């Protein structure tokens, strides 16, 4: 059968036939042959090829050979000279280019890394998807865990973010900001699978009072190994790699690229600023993407920015054509991402230095900041902020405090907080618990339980209902016994 | 479990005056004792302890043989019927190796998720029983992300299905580095399920799997398990592209089994019309169920499953006795997974006593002990029949299986020839991993997984074919050749858009809008949707009737609303063909060097199908109560076809030429129908997998032609298979016709509509048509027309 396959494939090409297609689908018009840059999204996501999934084609529009053939079909990818966007770059190795840009820096000389990892298990629950507390990821081969460094791309718990030798810092737990390496990749896709390649990296560091961003550009696939080696040397040197969503994306992807090139992934300490950013700003701004927070928190507008989703096709198109008018902008986007990250990190650090002032300004999520402070062991500040949030109707903040005070045996504090809880199912349950266990006032507890039951009726789900019925039954028994 | 009283019930039923006259044949297979072998030497003591704790003191002979062959480093395919302890055939050697080599890993593949959950439970028993340090994880679409990480890192045995392997594991193989580096065994269970479309896809997934494993330095051995098919060794080696040793001796014990052939009574002997298969099957099932016999009824289509299940439930309806304590449930694909799990559970636990199913329940999902199987209409292959019949008596006790014949030529042929049925070996399973579409799809995925070196071959397709497909992909802008390698160069994730199980990934979701809600109740592939759930069609789901309000293909949704009507809808599909290539040709040669009987050509064709109208058929009577229009765009696909040609100068061609002009169409149609209906006896396919079209004056070949084409785009080996088996298929067709007792043609032979061209003459000319078809088929099989005819 294999002997026929080549012939059958050749015939498929000649006739340009699709596998199974709808003819003249109503209203869909004609989807033309896949064309590189323009086919972003739909066709690109499907792999674009009419061989495989058909678009609608009428017989006369079946693709003919040559339709869709690109200029650089010859192997080796010879291109006419150096592309325009590489002006100002120097060649670092075969197919690897680099440059350095300077930005103003915003971080102070010393930084407290703990807020960036500032999430206890409890605080993390319910607020984030990225790293699920309790997930244990075993050490990956090649990762050295002896010094406690979090292995590259481990995907472990948030507080693992800043474990590591590199974070030993001074006695006061502070790190020199020069040891941070801010890092971001541009890739050919979002999937993180083995076919996704990183072709542009930016690594930023504080140097002599400025923020120096070094970028590495991969000019074609065969240069990847050298590109990776250059990137690794920028990232290590006893540094702390700092990313935005890098734990879920950039670092695992880097790890995959290293594996694909037969290189051992090193381990170094890493911080993912996404977690603290979500905590501080998500509820206030309705999201925590870097571009959103740059605009709303840092007040930065980028001129003529290329959207991230367009970048993969820019690189592919450049590979085929030899140049691309938007690549320079994409490269700028990458560098600016890293610079923005540094600024955002600096802002977060300042917020934790003066939390009360920032909370009062209304620019941060008071309850989120409060939780972060609690996780850092800064109990007074944290509680103050959470109580302020509760005062403005934040039920979750109130519940958290109530439970905290219960654990710590602070009856009066708990009483105050419970009294401030806004109406709602969980509040009623908490009040019921308080009255039952702390005050032993079963009658009041029963009343709150009944209130909770009527809340549950309006849509709490059967589990809540069953638990409440059980509580009610228990209280009735206690009342019977105690009188 | 059947006890002696149940057995009496079976005898009672067989003696029932309503049943006894219809019995065409009873075959009894006696009970059989086990064939034992000792446990192997040198087993790890922990494993030994775990076995003893489960009561395993010795092995069946085939389990021991399997252990020895696998440990000796061979690829093995174990061929056994259900309930013969095949799991231990692979678990034992695999776990032994895992205990010896701490870095070793194994991958277990099951065709469906339900099966793998089943197996995980069984495996966990063995492993935990002896507290063996072998972490076993299921990895499929339902696995939560925390467990996925654990499976990748610490899973020594990972259980998954081909779909997950294809779109979840292989494209992310760098996260599985430890697993692949240590991969020693790949177990492929229910390998007979990997035939046709699905099998061709899975063969390519295995090519990719081997390629990725080799990247990490691993060359795993394969262990396959298959039900009894005609060519287990051939299928297994085609799937894994390596030599495989077949072990087919079965050492497990078996309870007594009876197979009963049942022919529904003739209502009109002259017209050859029989009582409906469905009605008769329901009757048998009710006889069984009312006596407390747990029964499964297999029907041919999803629609029939729903109809029969509701008829039976209605017949059992009795407020006073609570339906006699009997609950019957339909079961088919298209039900939501949660619905299917609930039914499987009910069967296992006994809260459901009867089930009506399509062949979806053929595979080894554990549904506990059923005592009787009623197979409504021959399921298209012997292997299928034995799988279905084998659902009765799973626990090795006495069982009975009824085959209720339909009026189709195939079923009637089988009933008349039990010796053929019981004596023949089952069909061979066919795959075509080099179907160009399937191959191209997987080449895309493989390029995403690892760049191709120039000159590399994907599996055994060869470097030239691989290069050919890669340059096609390059023209699409998906890969880039540079520095001696082909790299994936598109933003997408190719395996997402590729389904291993259907022609297109465009499934239509069926949404119930009754009462203003929006509940997903099922799904269907696009081509089937156009033929089954067009606007105003009647759709039946779990016994409830719905009317289709709107089929929105652009958004892949079909909106339905509950509505009780007294008819169902059947679409009329029009087919056009265009010949694209002629790849091979041959002659149907006569013995003794006389001229050819006919000739044939094998090649690619373009098939265009359109559903234009539909019939409304009343329930029960099937009378036609109206028509409706369908306005949906046609479907077009390229596939493989075998064309039987009857040119002048050949015996067959001369007969057709001599036939009067008005009768040619009917002659061809009748002959084609018979050959088409009997072909599945020889190929291992469903009748619906093979399309049919005849042309009195074919536009391409210029002579009378009959097209048999594969209904899956690109073909799955059926056309090629038929080219090899054309002679026997024609002979069987002739025999069926010669022995048919009707006078003017009937559904069991040439049928009753003789094509559009025949017109109203057809009914009166039925006798003549039958005679001419018999003459033609006799000429083509070199028999005298009078041979074998009923007096």
Coordinates of N, CA, C and O in Angstrom, one line a residue, chain B residues 336-441:
Chain B
X336 N -25.3 11.2 26.4 CA -24.2 11.9 27.1 C -23.5 10.8 27.9 O -24.1 9.8 28.4
X337 N -22.2 11.0 28.1 CA -21.4 10.0 28.9 C -22.0 9.7 30.2 O -22.0 8.6 30.7
X338 N -22.5 10.8 30.9 CA -23.1 10.5 32.2 C -24.3 9.6 32.1 O -24.5 8.7 33.0
X339 N -25.1 9.8 31.1 CA -26.3 8.9 30.9 C -25.8 7.5 30.7 O -26.3 6.5 31.3
X340 N -24.7 7.3 29.9 CA -24.3 5.9 29.6 C -23.7 5.3 30.9 O -23.9 4.1 31.1
X341 N -22.9 6.1 31.6 CA -22.4 5.5 32.9 C -23.5 5.0 33.8 O -23.4 4.0 34.4
X342 N -24.6 5.8 33.9 CA -25.7 5.4 34.8 C -26.3 4.1 34.3 O -26.6 3.3 35.1
X343 N -26.4 3.9 33.0 CA -27.1 2.7 32.5 C -26.1 1.5 32.8 O -26.6 0.4 33.2
X344 N -24.8 1.7 32.5 CA -23.9 0.6 32.8 C -23.9 0.2 34.2 O -23.9 -1.0 34.6
X345 N -24.0 1.2 35.1 CA -24.1 0.9 36.5 C -25.3 0.1 36.9 O -25.3 -0.9 37.6
X346 N -26.4 0.6 36.3 CA -27.7 -0.1 36.6 C -27.7 -1.5 36.2 O -28.2 -2.4 36.9
X347 N -27.1 -1.8 35.0 CA -27.0 -3.2 34.6 C -26.1 -4.0 35.5 O -26.5 -5.1 35.9
X348 N -25.0 -3.4 35.9 CA -24.1 -4.2 36.8 C -24.8 -4.5 38.1 O -24.6 -5.5 38.7
X349 N -25.5 -3.5 38.6 CA -26.1 -3.6 40.0 C -27.4 -4.3 40.0 O -27.9 -4.6 41.0
X350 N -28.0 -4.4 38.8 CA -29.3 -5.1 38.7 C -30.5 -4.3 38.8 O -31.6 -4.8 38.8
X351 N -30.3 -3.0 38.8 CA -31.6 -2.1 38.9 C -32.2 -2.0 37.5 O -33.3 -1.6 37.3
X352 N -31.4 -2.4 36.5 CA -31.9 -2.4 35.1 C -31.8 -3.9 34.6 O -30.7 -4.5 34.8
X353 N -32.9 -4.4 34.2 CA -32.9 -5.9 33.8 C -32.7 -6.1 32.3 O -32.4 -7.2 31.9
X354 N -33.1 -5.1 31.6 CA -33.0 -5.3 30.1 C -32.4 -4.0 29.5 O -32.6 -2.9 29.9
X355 N -31.7 -4.2 28.4 CA -31.1 -3.1 27.7 C -31.2 -3.3 26.2 O -31.1 -4.5 25.7
X356 N -31.5 -2.3 25.5 CA -31.6 -2.3 24.0 C -30.5 -1.4 23.5 O -30.4 -0.3 23.9
X357 N -29.6 -2.0 22.7 CA -28.4 -1.3 22.4 C -28.0 -1.4 20.9 O -28.4 -2.3 20.3
X358 N -27.2 -0.5 20.5 CA -26.5 -0.6 19.2 C -25.2 -1.4 19.5 O -25.0 -1.8 20.7
X359 N -24.4 -1.5 18.6 CA -23.1 -2.2 18.8 C -22.2 -1.4 19.8 O -21.1 -1.8 20.0
X360 N -22.7 -0.3 20.3 CA -21.9 0.5 21.2 C -21.5 -0.4 22.5 O -20.5 -0.2 23.1
X361 N -22.4 -1.3 22.8 CA -22.1 -2.2 24.0 C -21.4 -3.5 23.6 O -21.3 -4.4 24.4
X362 N -20.8 -3.5 22.4 CA -20.1 -4.7 22.0 C -18.8 -4.8 22.7 O -18.4 -5.9 23.1
X363 N -18.1 -3.7 22.9 CA -16.8 -3.7 23.5 C -17.0 -4.1 25.0 O -18.0 -4.1 25.5
X364 N -15.8 -4.5 25.5 CA -15.8 -5.1 26.8 C -16.2 -4.4 28.1 O -15.8 -4.7 29.2
X365 N -17.1 -3.4 27.9 CA -17.5 -2.6 29.1 C -18.3 -3.6 30.1 O -19.1 -4.4 29.6
X366 N -17.9 -3.6 31.3 CA -18.5 -4.6 32.2 C -19.9 -4.2 32.6 O -20.1 -3.2 33.2
X367 N -20.8 -5.0 32.1 CA -22.2 -4.7 32.5 C -22.8 -5.9 33.3 O -24.0 -6.1 33.3
X368 N -21.9 -6.7 33.9 CA -22.4 -7.7 34.8 C -23.0 -8.9 34.0 O -22.7 -9.1 32.8
X369 N -23.7 -9.7 34.6 CA -24.2 -11.0 34.0 C -25.5 -10.8 33.3 O -26.6 -10.6 34.0
X370 N -25.6 -10.9 32.0 CA -26.8 -11.0 31.3 C -27.0 -12.5 30.9 O -26.0 -13.2 30.6
X371 N -28.2 -12.9 30.8 CA -28.4 -14.3 30.6 C -28.8 -14.6 29.1 O -28.6 -15.7 28.6
X372 N -29.4 -13.6 28.4 CA -29.8 -13.8 27.1 C -29.5 -12.6 26.2 O -29.6 -11.5 26.7
X373 N -29.2 -12.9 25.0 CA -29.0 -11.8 24.0 C -29.9 -12.1 22.8 O -30.0 -13.2 22.3
X374 N -30.6 -11.0 22.4 CA -31.4 -11.1 21.2 C -30.8 -10.2 20.2 O -30.7 -9.0 20.4
X375 N -30.3 -10.7 19.1 CA -29.7 -9.9 18.1 C -30.7 -9.7 16.9 O -31.0 -10.6 16.2
X376 N -31.1 -8.4 16.8 CA -32.2 -8.1 15.8 C -31.6 -7.8 14.5 O -31.2 -6.7 14.2
X377 N -31.5 -8.8 13.7 CA -30.8 -8.6 12.4 C -29.3 -8.8 12.5 O -28.7 -8.4 13.4
X378 N -28.8 -9.5 11.5 CA -27.4 -9.8 11.5 C -26.6 -8.5 11.5 O -26.8 -7.6 10.7
X379 N -25.7 -8.4 12.5 CA -25.0 -7.1 12.6 C -23.9 -6.8 11.6 O -23.2 -5.8 11.7
X380 N -23.8 -7.6 10.6 CA -22.9 -7.2 9.5 C -21.6 -8.0 9.5 O -21.0 -8.0 8.5
X381 N -21.3 -8.5 10.6 CA -20.1 -9.4 10.5 C -20.2 -10.4 11.6 O -20.9 -10.3 12.6
X382 N -19.5 -11.5 11.3 CA -19.6 -12.6 12.3 C -18.9 -12.3 13.6 O -19.4 -12.6 14.7
X383 N -17.8 -11.5 13.5 CA -17.1 -11.1 14.7 C -18.0 -10.3 15.6 O -18.1 -10.5 16.8
X384 N -18.8 -9.4 14.9 CA -19.8 -8.6 15.7 C -20.8 -9.4 16.3 O -21.2 -9.3 17.5
X385 N -21.3 -10.4 15.5 CA -22.3 -11.3 16.1 C -21.8 -12.0 17.3 O -22.5 -12.0 18.4
X386 N -20.6 -12.5 17.3 CA -20.1 -13.3 18.4 C -19.8 -12.4 19.6 O -20.0 -12.8 20.8
X387 N -19.4 -11.2 19.3 CA -19.2 -10.2 20.4 C -20.6 -9.9 21.1 O -20.7 -9.9 22.3
X388 N -21.6 -9.7 20.3 CA -22.9 -9.4 20.8 C -23.5 -10.6 21.5 O -24.0 -10.5 22.7
X389 N -23.4 -11.8 20.9 CA -23.9 -13.0 21.5 C -23.2 -13.3 22.8 O -23.7 -13.7 23.8
X390 N -21.9 -12.9 22.8 CA -21.1 -13.2 24.0 C -21.4 -12.3 25.2 O -20.9 -12.6 26.3
X391 N -22.3 -11.4 25.0 CA -22.7 -10.5 26.2 C -23.6 -11.4 27.1 O -23.7 -11.0 28.3
X392 N -24.1 -12.4 26.6 CA -24.9 -13.3 27.5 C -24.0 -14.3 28.1 O -23.2 -14.9 27.4
X393 N -24.2 -14.5 29.4 CA -23.4 -15.5 30.0 C -22.0 -15.1 30.3 O -21.1 -15.9 30.2
X394 N -21.8 -13.9 30.6 CA -20.4 -13.5 30.8 C -19.7 -14.2 32.0 O -18.5 -14.3 32.0
X395 N -20.5 -14.6 32.9 CA -19.9 -15.2 34.1 C -19.6 -16.7 33.9 O -19.3 -17.4 34.8
X396 N -19.8 -17.2 32.7 CA -19.5 -18.6 32.4 C -20.6 -19.5 32.7 O -20.4 -20.7 32.7
X397 N -21.8 -19.0 32.9 CA -22.9 -19.9 33.1 C -23.7 -20.2 31.8 O -23.3 -19.7 30.8
X398 N -24.8 -20.9 31.9 CA -25.5 -21.2 30.6 C -26.1 -20.0 30.0 O -26.6 -19.1 30.7
X399 N -26.0 -19.9 28.7 CA -26.6 -18.7 28.1 C -27.2 -19.0 26.8 O -27.0 -20.1 26.2
X400 N -28.1 -18.1 26.3 CA -28.7 -18.3 25.0 C -28.6 -17.0 24.2 O -28.7 -15.9 24.7
X401 N -28.4 -17.1 22.9 CA -28.4 -16.0 22.0 C -29.3 -16.3 20.8 O -29.2 -17.3 20.2
X402 N -30.2 -15.3 20.6 CA -31.1 -15.5 19.4 C -30.6 -14.6 18.3 O -30.4 -13.4 18.5
X403 N -30.5 -15.1 17.1 CA -30.3 -14.3 15.9 C -31.7 -14.2 15.2 O -32.2 -15.2 14.7
X404 N -32.3 -13.0 15.2 CA -33.6 -12.8 14.6 C -33.3 -12.3 13.2 O -32.8 -11.1 13.1
X405 N -33.6 -13.0 12.1 CA -33.2 -12.6 10.8 C -34.1 -11.5 10.3 O -35.3 -11.4 10.6
X406 N -33.5 -10.6 9.5 CA -34.3 -9.6 8.8 C -34.6 -10.2 7.4 O -34.1 -11.3 7.1
X407 N -35.3 -9.4 6.6 CA -35.7 -10.0 5.3 C -34.5 -9.7 4.3 O -34.7 -10.0 3.1
X408 N -33.4 -9.1 4.8 CA -32.4 -8.8 3.8 C -31.8 -10.1 3.2 O -31.8 -11.1 3.9
X409 N -31.2 -10.0 2.0 CA -30.6 -11.2 1.4 C -29.6 -11.8 2.3 O -29.5 -13.0 2.4
X410 N -28.8 -11.0 3.0 CA -27.7 -11.5 3.8 C -28.3 -12.4 4.9 O -27.8 -13.5 5.1
X411 N -29.2 -11.8 5.6 CA -29.8 -12.6 6.8 C -30.4 -13.9 6.3 O -30.2 -14.9 6.9
X412 N -31.1 -13.8 5.2 CA -31.8 -15.0 4.8 C -30.8 -16.1 4.3 O -31.0 -17.3 4.5
X413 N -29.7 -15.6 3.7 CA -28.6 -16.5 3.3 C -28.1 -17.2 4.5 O -27.9 -18.4 4.5
X414 N -27.8 -16.4 5.5 CA -27.2 -17.0 6.7 C -28.1 -18.1 7.4 O -27.7 -19.1 7.7
X415 N -29.4 -17.7 7.5 CA -30.3 -18.7 8.1 C -30.4 -20.0 7.3 O -30.6 -21.0 7.9
X416 N -30.2 -19.9 6.0 CA -30.3 -21.1 5.2 C -29.0 -21.9 5.3 O -29.0 -23.0 4.9
X417 N -28.0 -21.3 5.7 CA -26.7 -21.9 5.7 C -26.0 -21.9 7.1 O -24.9 -21.3 7.2
X418 N -26.6 -22.5 8.1 CA -25.9 -22.5 9.4 C -24.5 -23.1 9.4 O -23.6 -22.6 10.1
X419 N -24.3 -24.0 8.5 CA -23.0 -24.7 8.5 C -21.9 -23.6 8.0 O -20.8 -23.6 8.5
X420 N -22.4 -22.7 7.2 CA -21.5 -21.6 6.7 C -21.2 -20.7 7.9 O -20.0 -20.3 8.1
X421 N -22.2 -20.4 8.6 CA -22.1 -19.5 9.7 C -21.2 -20.0 10.8 O -20.3 -19.4 11.3
X422 N -21.4 -21.3 11.2 CA -20.7 -21.8 12.3 C -19.3 -22.3 11.9 O -18.4 -22.5 12.7
X423 N -19.2 -22.7 10.6 CA -18.0 -23.3 10.2 C -16.9 -22.3 9.7 O -15.7 -22.5 9.8
X424 N -17.3 -21.1 9.3 CA -16.4 -20.2 8.7 C -15.6 -19.5 9.8 O -16.0 -19.3 10.9
X425 N -14.4 -19.0 9.4 CA -13.7 -18.2 10.3 C -14.2 -16.8 10.2 O -14.7 -16.4 9.1
X426 N -14.1 -16.0 11.2 CA -14.7 -14.7 11.2 C -13.9 -13.8 10.2 O -12.8 -14.1 9.7
X427 N -14.5 -12.6 9.9 CA -14.0 -11.7 8.9 C -12.6 -11.2 9.3 O -12.3 -11.2 10.5
X428 N -11.9 -10.6 8.4 CA -10.7 -10.0 8.6 C -11.0 -8.5 8.8 O -11.8 -7.9 8.2
X429 N -10.2 -7.9 9.7 CA -10.3 -6.5 10.0 C -9.4 -5.7 9.1 O -8.2 -6.2 8.9
X430 N -9.8 -4.7 8.5 CA -9.0 -4.0 7.5 C -8.7 -2.5 8.0 O -9.6 -1.9 8.5
X431 N -7.5 -2.1 7.7 CA -7.2 -0.7 7.9 C -6.4 -0.2 6.7 O -5.8 -0.9 6.0
X432 N -6.4 1.1 6.6 CA -5.5 1.7 5.6 C -4.8 2.9 6.1 O -5.2 4.1 6.0
X433 N -3.7 2.7 6.8 CA -3.0 3.8 7.4 C -2.4 4.8 6.4 O -2.0 5.9 6.7
X434 N -2.4 4.3 5.2 CA -1.9 5.2 4.1 C -3.0 5.9 3.3 O -2.8 6.4 2.2
X435 N -4.2 5.9 3.9 CA -5.2 6.8 3.3 C -4.6 8.1 3.3 O -4.2 8.7 4.3
X436 N -4.6 8.8 2.2 CA -3.8 10.0 2.1 C -4.3 11.1 3.0 O -3.5 11.9 3.5
X437 N -5.6 11.2 3.2 CA -6.0 12.3 4.1 C -5.6 12.0 5.6 O -5.2 12.9 6.3
X438 N -5.8 10.7 6.0 CA -5.4 10.4 7.3 C -3.9 10.5 7.5 O -3.5 11.1 8.5
X439 N -3.2 10.1 6.6 CA -1.8 10.2 6.7 C -1.3 11.6 6.7 O -0.5 12.0 7.6
X440 N -1.9 12.5 5.9 CA -1.5 13.9 5.9 C -1.9 14.5 7.3 O -1.1 15.3 7.8
X441 N -3.0 14.2 7.8 CA -3.4 14.7 9.1 C -2.4 14.4 10.2 O -1.9 15.2 11.0

